[in-house]
């Protein structure tokens, strides 16, 4: 980050060098918390791997990229899409919608009214929304549970830091076992417990150490590191659903789940060695009490409010673009291409925004994302009457809106300025939970917005397609999601 300095190679402390060494350690997020432990154990910074570069840091980031890609996969329903009559299905990491379409049309699950709950894990969020269970299960998104439980998982791993490395291993094993047990399912209850709940919990524990450790490995390039890691989701969002669809149609769900369980272990297992802290834990270290007072600061409050507002509309285009494309005469495959292009563009957007947030004030970065997203929605999607401009919108929206979460390192940096004792990982967890609220709520909102296809025939261009209210809502949430720039102007940040 621009506001801090970490010394990579520090000679034995003496005089000014000793002061520089202590300052360098204090800027590392982990060492801010554990500085007394490091000093008391006479840990020499020069014995640690370098920050912001070097073999160990880049291998760690590469491993995190793969974990991000395979744990979160894409809950953007890239190829639900492959259903001839696509309408919104809940997402699931690894494109659960492909599985849902299969389960809905094949025995022994065909005709069950509970298939959607597998992807949504709605038992966790039923209490959050005032909707009937049947309606809710059709509308909510599975990513919600993995967003919402991160504060709990982070808190547990911070409380018992010696288990942080084991968390990734245990989470991966849980995910693989969940997929394997899913292949033995004969009813939807079995699928809900395994492919729904256990998989999501395992994914949260597998993923969390990546966030906890990244603050140790990267400082000045922290935004870039997050951006590269998060780009993994977009990459698998463009590839994995196609692979799953082929496996399901060729071999059936039992073989597909077993193949993916083994593949997940083989692809991720060898990389777990590299997901490790830069500053090792020692038996003498005792965890400090967490400072959550940052939640009460105006900086976090404004940023979180904008984060939730942006999330309310962010997921809607990826849900409805394929069905909108079919109103323009697109085939099933061409409709799916609209979401694939979004995922591809988000890969580049995440990396670019991550690099920029290391150099610019975070509100300026959010403003760039907001302007690009808002113009893309209102001007390009709103006036799309053929496939080429719709595809252009997919690329622009993926580039700008898809990179919004890459501004989080900048938010974490600014909040920490207000509360020096704040744990960056817990700031991240709270931002993720806020995005989860928007993620979950976007389902019911989207159904209300397209119910009866309002404005159809009474407005021009795409606004009169029946999706006009959805387009306007998406554009408004993108616009107001960038309101943090106003908070900065009036001195609230």
Coordinates of N, CA and C in Angstrom, one line a residue, residues 50-272:
X50 N 10.8 -12.3 1.6 CA 10.4 -10.9 1.3 C 9.0 -10.7 1.1
X51 N 8.6 -9.4 1.3 CA 7.2 -9.0 1.1 C 7.0 -8.5 -0.3
X52 N 5.9 -8.6 -0.9 CA 5.5 -8.1 -2.2 C 6.3 -8.6 -3.4
X53 N 7.0 -9.8 -3.2 CA 7.7 -10.4 -4.3 C 8.5 -11.5 -3.8
X54 N 9.3 -12.1 -4.7 CA 10.1 -13.3 -4.3 C 9.3 -14.6 -4.6
X55 N 10.0 -15.7 -4.7 CA 9.4 -17.0 -5.0 C 8.3 -17.3 -4.1
X56 N 8.5 -17.2 -2.8 CA 7.5 -17.7 -1.9 C 6.2 -16.9 -2.0
X57 N 6.3 -15.6 -2.2 CA 5.1 -14.8 -2.2 C 4.3 -15.1 -3.5
X58 N 5.0 -15.3 -4.6 CA 4.3 -15.5 -5.9 C 3.7 -17.0 -5.9
X59 N 4.4 -17.9 -5.3 CA 3.9 -19.2 -5.2 C 2.6 -19.3 -4.3
X60 N 2.7 -18.5 -3.2 CA 1.5 -18.4 -2.4 C 0.3 -17.8 -3.2
X61 N 0.6 -16.8 -3.9 CA -0.5 -16.1 -4.7 C -1.1 -17.1 -5.8
X62 N -0.2 -17.8 -6.4 CA -0.6 -18.7 -7.5 C -1.5 -19.8 -6.8
X63 N -1.2 -20.3 -5.7 CA -2.0 -21.3 -5.0 C -3.3 -20.7 -4.6
X64 N -3.3 -19.4 -4.1 CA -4.6 -18.8 -3.8 C -5.5 -18.6 -5.0
X65 N -4.9 -18.3 -6.2 CA -5.6 -18.1 -7.4 C -6.4 -19.4 -7.7
X66 N -5.7 -20.6 -7.6 CA -6.4 -21.8 -7.9 C -7.5 -22.1 -6.9
X67 N -7.2 -21.9 -5.6 CA -8.2 -22.2 -4.6 C -9.4 -21.3 -4.8
X68 N -9.2 -20.0 -5.1 CA -10.3 -19.1 -5.4 C -11.1 -19.6 -6.5
X69 N -10.4 -20.0 -7.6 CA -11.1 -20.5 -8.8 C -11.9 -21.7 -8.6
X70 N -11.4 -22.7 -7.8 CA -12.1 -23.9 -7.7 C -13.1 -24.0 -6.5
X71 N -12.8 -23.1 -5.5 CA -13.8 -23.1 -4.4 C -15.0 -22.3 -4.7
X72 N -14.8 -21.1 -5.2 CA -15.9 -20.3 -5.6 C -16.5 -20.6 -7.0
X73 N -15.5 -21.2 -7.8 CA -15.9 -21.5 -9.2 C -16.7 -20.3 -9.8
X74 N -17.9 -20.5 -10.1 CA -18.7 -19.4 -10.5 C -20.1 -19.6 -10.1
X75 N -20.7 -18.8 -9.2 CA -22.1 -18.9 -9.0 C -22.9 -18.0 -9.9
X76 N -22.1 -17.4 -10.8 CA -22.8 -16.7 -11.9 C -23.3 -17.8 -12.8
X77 N -24.6 -17.8 -13.1 CA -25.1 -19.0 -13.7 C -24.7 -19.1 -15.2
X78 N -23.5 -19.3 -15.4 CA -23.0 -19.2 -16.8 C -23.7 -20.1 -17.7
X79 N -24.0 -21.3 -17.3 CA -24.6 -22.2 -18.3 C -25.8 -23.0 -17.7
X80 N -26.5 -22.3 -17.1 CA -27.9 -22.8 -16.7 C -28.6 -22.7 -18.0
X81 N -28.3 -21.8 -18.6 CA -28.0 -21.4 -19.9 C -28.2 -22.5 -20.9
X82 N -27.6 -23.6 -20.6 CA -27.7 -24.7 -21.5 C -29.1 -25.3 -21.4
X83 N -29.9 -24.8 -20.5 CA -31.3 -25.3 -20.5 C -32.0 -24.6 -21.6
X84 N -32.8 -25.3 -22.4 CA -33.5 -24.7 -23.5 C -34.5 -23.6 -23.1
X85 N -35.0 -23.7 -21.9 CA -36.0 -22.6 -21.5 C -35.4 -22.0 -20.3
X86 N -34.3 -21.3 -20.4 CA -33.6 -20.7 -19.2 C -34.5 -19.7 -18.5
X87 N -34.6 -19.8 -17.3 CA -35.0 -18.7 -16.4 C -34.1 -18.8 -15.2
X88 N -34.2 -17.9 -14.2 CA -33.3 -17.9 -13.2 C -33.3 -19.1 -12.3
X89 N -32.1 -19.7 -12.1 CA -31.9 -20.7 -11.2 C -30.9 -20.3 -10.2
X90 N -30.9 -20.7 -9.0 CA -29.9 -20.3 -8.0 C -28.5 -20.7 -8.5
X91 N -27.5 -19.9 -8.1 CA -26.2 -20.3 -8.5 C -25.6 -21.2 -7.5
X92 N -24.4 -21.8 -7.8 CA -23.7 -22.7 -6.9 C -22.3 -22.7 -7.4
X93 N -21.3 -22.6 -6.5 CA -20.0 -22.7 -6.9 C -19.8 -24.0 -7.8
X94 N -19.0 -23.8 -8.8 CA -18.9 -24.8 -9.9 C -20.2 -24.9 -10.7
X95 N -20.9 -23.7 -10.8 CA -22.1 -23.6 -11.7 C -23.1 -24.7 -11.3
X96 N -23.6 -24.5 -10.1 CA -24.6 -25.5 -9.7 C -25.9 -25.5 -10.6
X97 N -26.1 -24.4 -11.3 CA -27.3 -24.4 -12.1 C -27.3 -25.5 -13.2
X98 N -26.1 -25.9 -13.6 CA -26.0 -27.0 -14.6 C -26.5 -28.3 -13.9
X99 N -26.1 -28.5 -12.6 CA -26.6 -29.6 -11.9 C -28.1 -29.5 -11.6
X100 N -28.6 -28.3 -11.3 CA -30.0 -28.2 -11.0 C -30.8 -28.6 -12.2
X101 N -30.4 -28.2 -13.4 CA -31.1 -28.5 -14.6 C -31.2 -30.0 -14.8
X102 N -30.0 -30.6 -14.5 CA -30.0 -32.1 -14.7 C -30.9 -32.8 -13.6
X103 N -30.8 -32.4 -12.4 CA -31.6 -33.0 -11.3 C -33.1 -32.8 -11.6
X104 N -33.4 -31.7 -12.2 CA -34.9 -31.4 -12.4 C -35.5 -32.3 -13.5
X105 N -34.6 -32.8 -14.3 CA -35.1 -33.6 -15.5 C -34.7 -35.1 -15.5
X106 N -34.1 -35.5 -14.4 CA -33.6 -36.9 -14.4 C -34.0 -37.5 -13.0
X107 N -34.2 -38.8 -13.1 CA -34.5 -39.6 -11.9 C -33.2 -39.8 -11.1
X108 N -33.2 -39.9 -9.8 CA -34.4 -40.0 -8.9 C -34.9 -38.7 -8.4
X109 N -34.5 -37.6 -8.9 CA -34.8 -36.3 -8.3 C -35.9 -35.6 -9.1
X110 N -36.2 -36.0 -10.3 CA -37.2 -35.3 -11.1 C -38.5 -35.1 -10.4
X111 N -39.0 -33.9 -10.5 CA -40.3 -33.6 -9.9 C -40.2 -33.1 -8.4
X112 N -39.0 -33.2 -7.8 CA -38.9 -32.8 -6.4 C -39.0 -31.3 -6.3
X113 N -39.7 -30.8 -5.3 CA -39.8 -29.3 -5.1 C -38.6 -28.7 -4.3
X114 N -37.7 -29.5 -3.9 CA -36.6 -29.0 -3.1 C -35.2 -29.0 -3.7
X115 N -35.2 -29.1 -5.0 CA -33.9 -29.2 -5.7 C -33.2 -27.9 -5.6
X116 N -33.9 -26.8 -5.6 CA -33.2 -25.5 -5.6 C -32.4 -25.2 -4.3
X117 N -32.9 -25.8 -3.2 CA -32.3 -25.6 -1.9 C -30.9 -26.1 -1.9
X118 N -30.5 -27.1 -2.7 CA -29.2 -27.6 -2.7 C -28.2 -26.5 -3.0
X119 N -28.5 -25.7 -4.0 CA -27.6 -24.7 -4.4 C -27.7 -23.4 -3.5
X120 N -28.9 -23.2 -2.9 CA -29.1 -22.0 -2.2 C -28.7 -22.1 -0.7
X121 N -28.7 -23.3 -0.2 CA -28.5 -23.6 1.3 C -29.4 -22.6 2.0
X122 N -30.7 -22.5 1.6 CA -31.6 -21.5 2.1 C -31.9 -21.7 3.6
X123 N -31.6 -22.9 4.2 CA -31.9 -23.0 5.6 C -31.2 -21.9 6.4
X124 N -30.1 -21.5 5.9 CA -29.3 -20.5 6.7 C -29.9 -19.2 6.5
X125 N -30.5 -18.9 5.4 CA -31.0 -17.5 5.2 C -32.5 -17.3 5.2
X126 N -33.2 -18.4 5.5 CA -34.7 -18.3 5.6 C -35.1 -17.2 6.6
X127 N -34.3 -17.1 7.7 CA -34.7 -16.1 8.7 C -34.3 -14.7 8.3
X128 N -33.6 -14.5 7.2 CA -33.2 -13.2 6.8 C -34.1 -12.5 5.9
X129 N -35.0 -13.3 5.3 CA -35.9 -12.7 4.3 C -37.4 -13.1 4.6
X130 N -38.3 -12.2 4.5 CA -39.7 -12.5 4.8 C -40.3 -13.0 3.5
X131 N -40.1 -14.2 3.2 CA -40.7 -14.8 2.0 C -41.1 -16.2 2.3
X132 N -42.0 -16.8 1.5 CA -42.4 -18.2 1.8 C -41.2 -19.1 1.4
X133 N -41.0 -20.2 2.0 CA -39.9 -21.1 1.7 C -39.8 -21.4 0.3
X134 N -40.9 -21.8 -0.4 CA -40.9 -22.2 -1.8 C -40.3 -21.1 -2.7
X135 N -40.9 -19.9 -2.4 CA -40.4 -18.8 -3.3 C -39.0 -18.5 -3.0
X136 N -38.6 -18.5 -1.8 CA -37.2 -18.1 -1.4 C -36.2 -19.1 -2.0
X137 N -36.6 -20.4 -2.0 CA -35.6 -21.4 -2.4 C -35.4 -21.2 -3.9
X138 N -36.4 -20.6 -4.6 CA -36.2 -20.4 -6.1 C -35.3 -19.2 -6.3
X139 N -35.2 -18.3 -5.4 CA -34.7 -17.0 -5.7 C -33.3 -16.7 -5.1
X140 N -33.0 -17.3 -4.0 CA -31.7 -16.9 -3.4 C -30.5 -17.6 -4.0
X141 N -29.3 -17.1 -3.7 CA -28.1 -17.6 -4.3 C -27.2 -18.3 -3.3
X142 N -26.6 -19.4 -3.8 CA -25.7 -20.2 -2.8 C -24.5 -19.4 -2.4
X143 N -24.0 -18.5 -3.1 CA -22.8 -17.8 -2.6 C -23.1 -17.1 -1.3
X144 N -24.4 -16.8 -1.1 CA -24.8 -16.1 0.1 C -24.2 -16.7 1.4
X145 N -24.3 -18.0 1.5 CA -23.9 -18.7 2.8 C -22.4 -18.5 2.9
X146 N -21.6 -18.6 1.8 CA -20.2 -18.5 1.9 C -19.7 -17.0 2.1
X147 N -20.5 -16.1 1.7 CA -20.3 -14.7 2.1 C -20.6 -14.5 3.5
X148 N -21.8 -14.9 3.9 CA -22.3 -14.6 5.3 C -21.6 -15.3 6.4
X149 N -21.0 -16.4 6.2 CA -20.3 -17.1 7.3 C -18.8 -16.7 7.4
X150 N -18.3 -15.9 6.6 CA -16.9 -15.6 6.7 C -16.5 -14.9 8.0
X151 N -17.3 -13.9 8.5 CA -16.9 -13.4 9.8 C -16.8 -14.4 10.9
X152 N -17.7 -15.4 10.9 CA -17.6 -16.5 11.9 C -16.3 -17.3 11.7
X153 N -16.1 -17.7 10.5 CA -14.9 -18.5 10.2 C -13.6 -17.8 10.5
X154 N -13.6 -16.5 10.0 CA -12.4 -15.7 10.3 C -12.1 -15.6 11.8
X155 N -13.2 -15.3 12.5 CA -13.1 -15.2 14.0 C -12.6 -16.4 14.6
X156 N -13.0 -17.6 14.2 CA -12.5 -18.8 14.8 C -11.1 -19.0 14.5
X157 N -10.7 -18.7 13.2 CA -9.3 -19.0 12.9 C -8.3 -17.9 13.5
X158 N -8.8 -16.7 13.7 CA -8.0 -15.8 14.5 C -7.9 -16.1 15.9
X159 N -9.0 -16.7 16.5 CA -8.9 -17.1 17.9 C -8.0 -18.3 18.1
X160 N -7.9 -19.2 17.2 CA -7.0 -20.3 17.3 C -6.1 -20.4 16.0
X161 N -5.1 -19.5 16.0 CA -4.3 -19.3 14.8 C -3.5 -20.6 14.4
X162 N -3.2 -21.4 15.3 CA -2.4 -22.6 15.0 C -3.1 -23.6 14.1
X163 N -4.5 -23.4 13.9 CA -5.2 -24.2 13.0 C -5.5 -23.6 11.6
X164 N -4.9 -22.4 11.4 CA -5.2 -21.7 10.1 C -4.7 -22.5 8.9
X165 N -3.5 -23.1 9.0 CA -3.1 -23.8 7.8 C -3.9 -25.1 7.7
X166 N -4.2 -25.7 8.8 CA -5.0 -27.0 8.7 C -6.4 -26.7 8.2
X167 N -6.9 -25.5 8.3 CA -8.2 -25.1 7.8 C -8.4 -25.4 6.3
X168 N -7.4 -25.0 5.6 CA -7.4 -25.2 4.1 C -7.5 -26.7 3.8
X169 N -6.7 -27.5 4.5 CA -6.7 -28.9 4.2 C -8.0 -29.5 4.7
X170 N -8.5 -29.2 5.9 CA -9.7 -29.7 6.3 C -10.9 -29.3 5.5
X171 N -10.9 -28.0 5.0 CA -11.9 -27.6 4.1 C -12.0 -28.3 2.8
X172 N -10.8 -28.5 2.2 CA -10.7 -29.2 1.0 C -11.2 -30.6 1.1
X173 N -10.8 -31.3 2.2 CA -11.3 -32.7 2.4 C -12.8 -32.7 2.6
X174 N -13.3 -31.8 3.3 CA -14.8 -31.7 3.5 C -15.5 -31.5 2.2
X175 N -15.0 -30.6 1.3 CA -15.6 -30.4 0.0 C -15.6 -31.6 -0.8
X176 N -14.4 -32.3 -0.9 CA -14.3 -33.5 -1.7 C -15.2 -34.6 -1.2
X177 N -15.3 -34.8 0.1 CA -16.2 -35.8 0.7 C -17.6 -35.4 0.4
X178 N -18.0 -34.1 0.5 CA -19.3 -33.7 0.2 C -19.7 -34.1 -1.2
X179 N -18.8 -33.8 -2.1 CA -19.2 -34.2 -3.5 C -19.2 -35.7 -3.7
X180 N -18.3 -36.4 -3.1 CA -18.4 -37.8 -3.2 C -19.6 -38.4 -2.6
X181 N -20.0 -37.9 -1.4 CA -21.3 -38.4 -0.8 C -22.5 -38.0 -1.6
X182 N -22.4 -36.9 -2.3 CA -23.5 -36.5 -3.1 C -23.8 -37.5 -4.2
X183 N -22.7 -38.1 -4.7 CA -22.9 -39.1 -5.8 C -23.7 -40.3 -5.3
X184 N -23.8 -40.5 -4.0 CA -24.5 -41.7 -3.5 C -26.0 -41.3 -3.2
X185 N -26.4 -40.1 -3.4 CA -27.7 -39.6 -3.0 C -28.8 -40.2 -3.8
X186 N -29.9 -40.5 -3.1 CA -31.1 -41.0 -3.8 C -32.3 -40.1 -3.6
X187 N -32.1 -39.0 -2.9 CA -33.2 -38.0 -2.7 C -32.6 -36.7 -2.5
X188 N -33.4 -35.7 -2.6 CA -32.9 -34.3 -2.5 C -32.4 -33.9 -1.1
X189 N -32.9 -34.6 0.0 CA -32.4 -34.3 1.3 C -31.0 -34.6 1.4
X190 N -30.6 -35.8 0.8 CA -29.2 -36.1 0.8 C -28.3 -35.1 0.1
X191 N -28.8 -34.6 -1.0 CA -28.1 -33.6 -1.8 C -28.0 -32.3 -1.0
X192 N -29.1 -31.9 -0.3 CA -29.1 -30.6 0.4 C -28.0 -30.7 1.5
X193 N -27.9 -31.8 2.2 CA -26.9 -31.9 3.3 C -25.5 -31.9 2.7
X194 N -25.3 -32.7 1.7 CA -23.9 -32.9 1.2 C -23.5 -31.8 0.2
X195 N -24.1 -31.7 -1.0 CA -23.7 -30.8 -2.0 C -24.1 -29.4 -1.6
X196 N -25.0 -29.2 -0.7 CA -25.4 -27.9 -0.3 C -24.7 -27.4 0.9
X197 N -25.0 -27.9 2.1 CA -24.5 -27.4 3.3 C -23.0 -27.7 3.5
X198 N -22.7 -29.0 3.5 CA -21.3 -29.4 3.8 C -20.3 -28.8 2.8
X199 N -20.7 -28.8 1.5 CA -19.8 -28.2 0.5 C -19.5 -26.7 0.8
X200 N -20.5 -26.0 1.2 CA -20.4 -24.6 1.4 C -19.5 -24.3 2.7
X201 N -19.7 -25.1 3.7 CA -18.9 -24.9 4.9 C -17.5 -25.3 4.7
X202 N -17.3 -26.4 4.0 CA -15.9 -26.8 3.6 C -15.2 -25.7 2.8
X203 N -16.0 -25.1 1.8 CA -15.4 -24.1 1.0 C -15.0 -22.9 1.8
X204 N -15.8 -22.5 2.8 CA -15.4 -21.3 3.6 C -14.1 -21.5 4.4
X205 N -14.0 -22.7 4.9 CA -12.8 -23.0 5.7 C -11.5 -23.2 4.8
X206 N -11.8 -23.7 3.6 CA -10.6 -23.9 2.6 C -10.1 -22.5 2.1
X207 N -11.1 -21.6 2.0 CA -10.7 -20.3 1.4 C -10.2 -19.3 2.3
X208 N -10.7 -19.3 3.6 CA -10.4 -18.2 4.5 C -8.9 -18.0 4.8
X209 N -8.0 -19.0 4.9 CA -6.6 -18.8 5.1 C -6.0 -18.0 4.0
X210 N -6.5 -18.1 2.8 CA -5.9 -17.3 1.7 C -6.0 -15.8 2.1
X211 N -7.1 -15.4 2.6 CA -7.3 -14.0 3.0 C -6.5 -13.6 4.2
X212 N -6.5 -14.5 5.2 CA -5.7 -14.2 6.4 C -4.2 -14.1 6.2
X213 N -3.7 -14.8 5.2 CA -2.3 -14.8 5.0 C -1.8 -13.8 3.9
X214 N -2.7 -13.4 3.1 CA -2.3 -12.5 2.0 C -1.8 -11.1 2.5
X215 N -2.3 -10.7 3.7 CA -1.9 -9.4 4.2 C -0.5 -9.5 4.7
X216 N 0.0 -10.7 5.0 CA 1.4 -10.9 5.4 C 2.4 -10.9 4.2
X217 N 1.9 -11.4 3.1 CA 2.8 -11.6 2.0 C 2.9 -10.4 1.1
X218 N 1.8 -9.6 1.1 CA 1.8 -8.4 0.2 C 1.4 -7.2 1.0
X219 N 2.1 -6.1 0.7 CA 1.8 -4.8 1.4 C 1.6 -3.7 0.4
X220 N 2.7 -3.3 -0.3 CA 2.5 -2.2 -1.4 C 1.7 -2.8 -2.6
X221 N 1.8 -4.0 -2.8 CA 1.1 -4.6 -3.9 C -0.1 -5.4 -3.5
X222 N -0.7 -5.1 -2.4 CA -1.8 -5.8 -1.8 C -3.0 -5.8 -2.7
X223 N -3.3 -4.7 -3.3 CA -4.5 -4.6 -4.2 C -4.3 -5.5 -5.4
X224 N -3.1 -5.4 -6.0 CA -2.8 -6.3 -7.1 C -2.9 -7.8 -6.8
X225 N -2.4 -8.1 -5.6 CA -2.5 -9.5 -5.2 C -4.0 -10.0 -5.1
X226 N -4.8 -9.2 -4.4 CA -6.2 -9.5 -4.3 C -6.8 -9.6 -5.7
X227 N -6.5 -8.7 -6.6 CA -7.1 -8.7 -7.9 C -6.7 -9.9 -8.7
X228 N -5.5 -10.4 -8.6 CA -5.0 -11.6 -9.3 C -5.8 -12.8 -8.7
X229 N -5.9 -12.9 -7.4 CA -6.5 -14.0 -6.8 C -8.0 -14.1 -7.2
X230 N -8.7 -12.9 -7.1 CA -10.1 -12.9 -7.5 C -10.4 -13.1 -9.0
X231 N -9.4 -12.9 -9.8 CA -9.6 -13.2 -11.2 C -9.8 -14.6 -11.5
X232 N -9.4 -15.5 -10.6 CA -9.7 -16.9 -10.8 C -11.1 -17.3 -10.9
X233 N -12.0 -16.5 -10.2 CA -13.4 -16.8 -10.3 C -14.0 -16.6 -11.7
X234 N -13.6 -15.5 -12.3 CA -14.0 -15.2 -13.7 C -13.5 -16.2 -14.7
X235 N -12.3 -16.7 -14.5 CA -11.7 -17.7 -15.4 C -12.5 -19.0 -15.4
X236 N -12.8 -19.5 -14.2 CA -13.5 -20.7 -14.1 C -15.0 -20.5 -14.6
X237 N -15.5 -19.3 -14.4 CA -16.8 -19.0 -14.8 C -17.0 -19.1 -16.3
X238 N -15.9 -19.0 -17.0 CA -16.0 -19.1 -18.5 C -15.8 -20.5 -19.0
X239 N -15.2 -21.3 -18.1 CA -14.8 -22.7 -18.6 C -15.6 -23.8 -17.9
X240 N -15.6 -23.7 -16.6 CA -16.1 -24.9 -15.8 C -17.6 -25.3 -16.2
X241 N -18.5 -24.4 -16.4 CA -19.9 -24.9 -16.6 C -20.0 -25.7 -17.9
X242 N -19.2 -25.4 -18.9 CA -19.2 -26.2 -20.1 C -18.7 -27.6 -19.9
X243 N -17.6 -27.7 -19.0 CA -17.1 -29.0 -18.7 C -18.1 -29.8 -17.9
X244 N -18.8 -29.2 -17.0 CA -19.8 -29.9 -16.2 C -21.0 -30.3 -17.0
X245 N -21.4 -29.5 -17.9 CA -22.5 -29.9 -18.8 C -22.2 -31.1 -19.6
X246 N -21.0 -31.1 -20.1 CA -20.5 -32.3 -21.0 C -20.5 -33.5 -20.1
X247 N -19.9 -33.5 -18.9 CA -19.8 -34.6 -18.1 C -21.2 -35.1 -17.7
X248 N -22.1 -34.2 -17.3 CA -23.4 -34.7 -16.9 C -24.2 -35.3 -18.1
X249 N -24.1 -34.7 -19.2 CA -24.9 -35.3 -20.4 C -24.2 -36.6 -20.9
X250 N -22.9 -36.8 -20.6 CA -22.3 -38.0 -21.1 C -22.3 -39.1 -20.1
X251 N -22.0 -38.8 -18.8 CA -21.8 -39.9 -17.8 C -22.8 -39.9 -16.7
X252 N -23.6 -38.8 -16.6 CA -24.6 -38.8 -15.5 C -24.0 -38.1 -14.2
X253 N -24.9 -37.9 -13.3 CA -24.5 -37.1 -12.1 C -23.6 -37.8 -11.2
X254 N -23.8 -39.1 -11.0 CA -22.9 -39.9 -10.0 C -21.5 -39.9 -10.5
X255 N -21.2 -40.2 -11.7 CA -19.9 -40.2 -12.2 C -19.3 -38.8 -12.2
X256 N -20.1 -37.8 -12.6 CA -19.6 -36.5 -12.7 C -19.2 -36.0 -11.3
X257 N -20.0 -36.2 -10.3 CA -19.6 -35.8 -9.0 C -18.3 -36.5 -8.5
X258 N -18.2 -37.7 -8.8 CA -17.0 -38.5 -8.3 C -15.8 -38.0 -9.1
X259 N -15.9 -37.7 -10.4 CA -14.8 -37.2 -11.1 C -14.4 -35.8 -10.6
X260 N -15.4 -35.0 -10.3 CA -15.0 -33.7 -9.9 C -14.4 -33.7 -8.5
X261 N -14.9 -34.6 -7.6 CA -14.3 -34.7 -6.3 C -12.9 -35.1 -6.4
X262 N -12.5 -36.1 -7.2 CA -11.1 -36.5 -7.3 C -10.3 -35.3 -8.0
X263 N -10.9 -34.7 -9.0 CA -10.2 -33.6 -9.7 C -9.9 -32.5 -8.8
X264 N -10.9 -32.1 -8.0 CA -10.7 -31.0 -7.0 C -9.5 -31.3 -6.1
X265 N -9.5 -32.5 -5.6 CA -8.4 -32.9 -4.7 C -7.0 -32.9 -5.4
X266 N -7.0 -33.4 -6.6 CA -5.7 -33.5 -7.3 C -5.2 -32.1 -7.8
X267 N -6.1 -31.2 -8.1 CA -5.8 -29.9 -8.6 C -5.4 -29.0 -7.4
X268 N -6.0 -29.2 -6.3 CA -5.8 -28.2 -5.2 C -4.8 -28.8 -4.1
X269 N -4.9 -30.1 -3.9 CA -4.1 -30.7 -2.8 C -2.6 -30.4 -2.9
X270 N -1.9 -30.5 -4.0 CA -0.5 -30.2 -4.1 C -0.1 -28.8 -3.8
X271 N -1.1 -27.9 -3.9 CA -0.8 -26.5 -3.7 C -1.0 -26.0 -2.3
X272 N -1.5 -26.9 -1.4 CA -1.8 -26.5 0.0 C -0.5 -26.2 0.7

